[in-house]
GROMACS .gro file of C-alpha atoms in nm:
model
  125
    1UNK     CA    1  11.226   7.801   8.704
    2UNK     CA    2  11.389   7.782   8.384
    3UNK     CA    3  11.176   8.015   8.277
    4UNK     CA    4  11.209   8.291   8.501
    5UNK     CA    5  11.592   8.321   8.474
    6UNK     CA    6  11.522   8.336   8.111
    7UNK     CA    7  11.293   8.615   8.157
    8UNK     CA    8  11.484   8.785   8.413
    9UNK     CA    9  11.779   8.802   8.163
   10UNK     CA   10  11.591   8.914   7.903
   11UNK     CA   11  11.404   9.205   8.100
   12UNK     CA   12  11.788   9.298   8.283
   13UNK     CA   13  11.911   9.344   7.890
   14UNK     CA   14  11.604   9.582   7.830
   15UNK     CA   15  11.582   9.736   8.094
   16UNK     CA   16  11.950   9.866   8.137
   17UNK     CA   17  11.896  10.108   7.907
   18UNK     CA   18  11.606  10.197   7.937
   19UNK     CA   19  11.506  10.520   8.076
   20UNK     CA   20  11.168  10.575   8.045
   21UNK     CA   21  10.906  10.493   8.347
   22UNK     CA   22  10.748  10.707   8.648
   23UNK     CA   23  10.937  10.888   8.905
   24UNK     CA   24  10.826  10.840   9.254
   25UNK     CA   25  11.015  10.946   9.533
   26UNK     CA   26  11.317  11.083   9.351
   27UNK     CA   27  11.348  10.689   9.209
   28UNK     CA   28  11.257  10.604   8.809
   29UNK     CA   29  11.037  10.332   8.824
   30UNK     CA   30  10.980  10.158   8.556
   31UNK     CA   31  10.859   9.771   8.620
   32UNK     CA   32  10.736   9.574   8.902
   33UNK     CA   33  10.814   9.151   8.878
   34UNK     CA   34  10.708   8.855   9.083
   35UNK     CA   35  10.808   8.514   8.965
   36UNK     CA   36  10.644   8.502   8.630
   37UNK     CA   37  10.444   8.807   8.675
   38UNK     CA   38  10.560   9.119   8.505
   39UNK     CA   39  10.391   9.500   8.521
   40UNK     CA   40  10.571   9.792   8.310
   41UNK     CA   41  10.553  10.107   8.418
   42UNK     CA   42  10.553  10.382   8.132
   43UNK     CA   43  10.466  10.780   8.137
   44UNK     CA   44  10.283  10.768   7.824
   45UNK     CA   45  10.140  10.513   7.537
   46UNK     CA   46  10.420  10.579   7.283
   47UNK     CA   47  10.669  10.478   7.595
   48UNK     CA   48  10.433  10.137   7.625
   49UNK     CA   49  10.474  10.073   7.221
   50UNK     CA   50  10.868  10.157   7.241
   51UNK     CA   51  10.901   9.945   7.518
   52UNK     CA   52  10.697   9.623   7.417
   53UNK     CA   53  10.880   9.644   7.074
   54UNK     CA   54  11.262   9.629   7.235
   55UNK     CA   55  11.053   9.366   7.476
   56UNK     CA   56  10.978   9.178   7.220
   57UNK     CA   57  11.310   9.186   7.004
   58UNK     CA   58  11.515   9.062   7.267
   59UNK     CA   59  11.264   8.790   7.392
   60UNK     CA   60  11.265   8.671   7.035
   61UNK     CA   61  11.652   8.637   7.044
   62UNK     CA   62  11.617   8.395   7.315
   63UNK     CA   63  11.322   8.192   7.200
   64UNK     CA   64  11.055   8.346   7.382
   65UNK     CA   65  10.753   8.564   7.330
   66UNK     CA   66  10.489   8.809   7.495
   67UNK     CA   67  10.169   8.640   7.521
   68UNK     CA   68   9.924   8.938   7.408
   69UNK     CA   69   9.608   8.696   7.486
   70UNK     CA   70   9.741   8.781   7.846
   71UNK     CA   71   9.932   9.111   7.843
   72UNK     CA   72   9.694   9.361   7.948
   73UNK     CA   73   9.731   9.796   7.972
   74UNK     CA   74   9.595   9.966   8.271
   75UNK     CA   75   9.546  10.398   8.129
   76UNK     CA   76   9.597  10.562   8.510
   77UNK     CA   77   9.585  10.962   8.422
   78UNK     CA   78   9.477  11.173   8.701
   79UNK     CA   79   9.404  11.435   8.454
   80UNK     CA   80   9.170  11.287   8.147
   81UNK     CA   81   8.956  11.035   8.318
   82UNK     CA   82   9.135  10.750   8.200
   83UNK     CA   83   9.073  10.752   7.859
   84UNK     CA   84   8.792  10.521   7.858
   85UNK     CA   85   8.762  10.559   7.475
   86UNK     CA   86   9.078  10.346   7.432
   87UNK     CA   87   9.059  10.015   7.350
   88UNK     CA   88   9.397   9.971   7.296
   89UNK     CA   89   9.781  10.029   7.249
   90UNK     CA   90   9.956   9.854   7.031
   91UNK     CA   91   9.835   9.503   7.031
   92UNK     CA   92   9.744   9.502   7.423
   93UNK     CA   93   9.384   9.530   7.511
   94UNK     CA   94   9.318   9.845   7.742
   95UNK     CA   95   9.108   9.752   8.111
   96UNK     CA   96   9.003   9.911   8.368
   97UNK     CA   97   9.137   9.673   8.649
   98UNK     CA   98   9.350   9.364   8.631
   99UNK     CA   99   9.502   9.069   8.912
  100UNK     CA  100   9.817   9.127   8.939
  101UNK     CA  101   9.967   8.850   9.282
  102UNK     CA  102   9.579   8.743   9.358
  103UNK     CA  103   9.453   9.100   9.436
  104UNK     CA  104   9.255   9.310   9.188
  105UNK     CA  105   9.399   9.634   9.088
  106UNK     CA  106   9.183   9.886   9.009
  107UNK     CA  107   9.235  10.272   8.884
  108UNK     CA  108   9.092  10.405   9.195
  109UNK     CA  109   9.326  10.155   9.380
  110UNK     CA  110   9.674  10.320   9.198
  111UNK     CA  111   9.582  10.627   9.214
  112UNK     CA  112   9.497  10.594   9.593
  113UNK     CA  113   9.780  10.445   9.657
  114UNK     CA  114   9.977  10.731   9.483
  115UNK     CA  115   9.800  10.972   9.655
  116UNK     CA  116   9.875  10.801  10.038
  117UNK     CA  117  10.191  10.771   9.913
  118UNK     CA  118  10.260  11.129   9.857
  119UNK     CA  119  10.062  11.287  10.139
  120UNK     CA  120  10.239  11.031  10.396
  121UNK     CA  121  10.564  11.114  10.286
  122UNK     CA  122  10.524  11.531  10.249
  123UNK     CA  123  10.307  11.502  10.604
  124UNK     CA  124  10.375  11.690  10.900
  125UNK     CA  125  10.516  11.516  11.225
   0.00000   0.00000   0.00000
């Protein structure tokens, strides 16, 4: 518990100025948590390096660290195949699915998901 008001603080110091991340639906989205879980959300790698490096700044202020054993970049780019020649950014490993809350995400998952998303919400009645 401790932990995740910690983290929460940490990411709420970071992230209020950040403003890098995806648009989707007219919103900038830029992270997804749950409990101890984290997923950033960046439009390119040098947003990902820029990002983990403020990350990792301000989690070093408080005591705390990233745990690159565990931290984990998912490349989804609808228009280069993924880039399966990447290995990685930065000091995070590069994969082509992860769990994220129990359930396996996958690059055809997110960018099927995208895709309902889009056509669902630009659909005719």
């Amino acid at each position: 518990m401790l932990f995740n008001i910690y983290s929460e603080f940490v990411l709420r110091q970071v992230l209020d100025n950040w403003n890098g991340g995806i648009t989707i639906g007219g919103s900038k989205i830029s992270n997804l948590r749950f409990a101890d879980d984290t997923t950033l959300i960046v439009a390119s790698q040098e947003e990902l390096v820029a990002l983990l490096n403020i990350l990792e700044q301000h989690s070093a202020a408080y005591g705390l660290g990233i745990n690159y054993n565990k931290t984990k970049d998912m490349i989804v780019d609808r228009e280069h195949d993924n880039h399966p020649e990447i290995k990685s950014i930065g000091p995070c490993e590069v994969v082509q699915s992860f769990v994220y809350l129990g359930s396996l995400s996958t690059i055809r998952v997110a960018v099927r998901m995208r895709f309902d998303g889009a056509f669902n919400k630009h659909r005719w009645p």
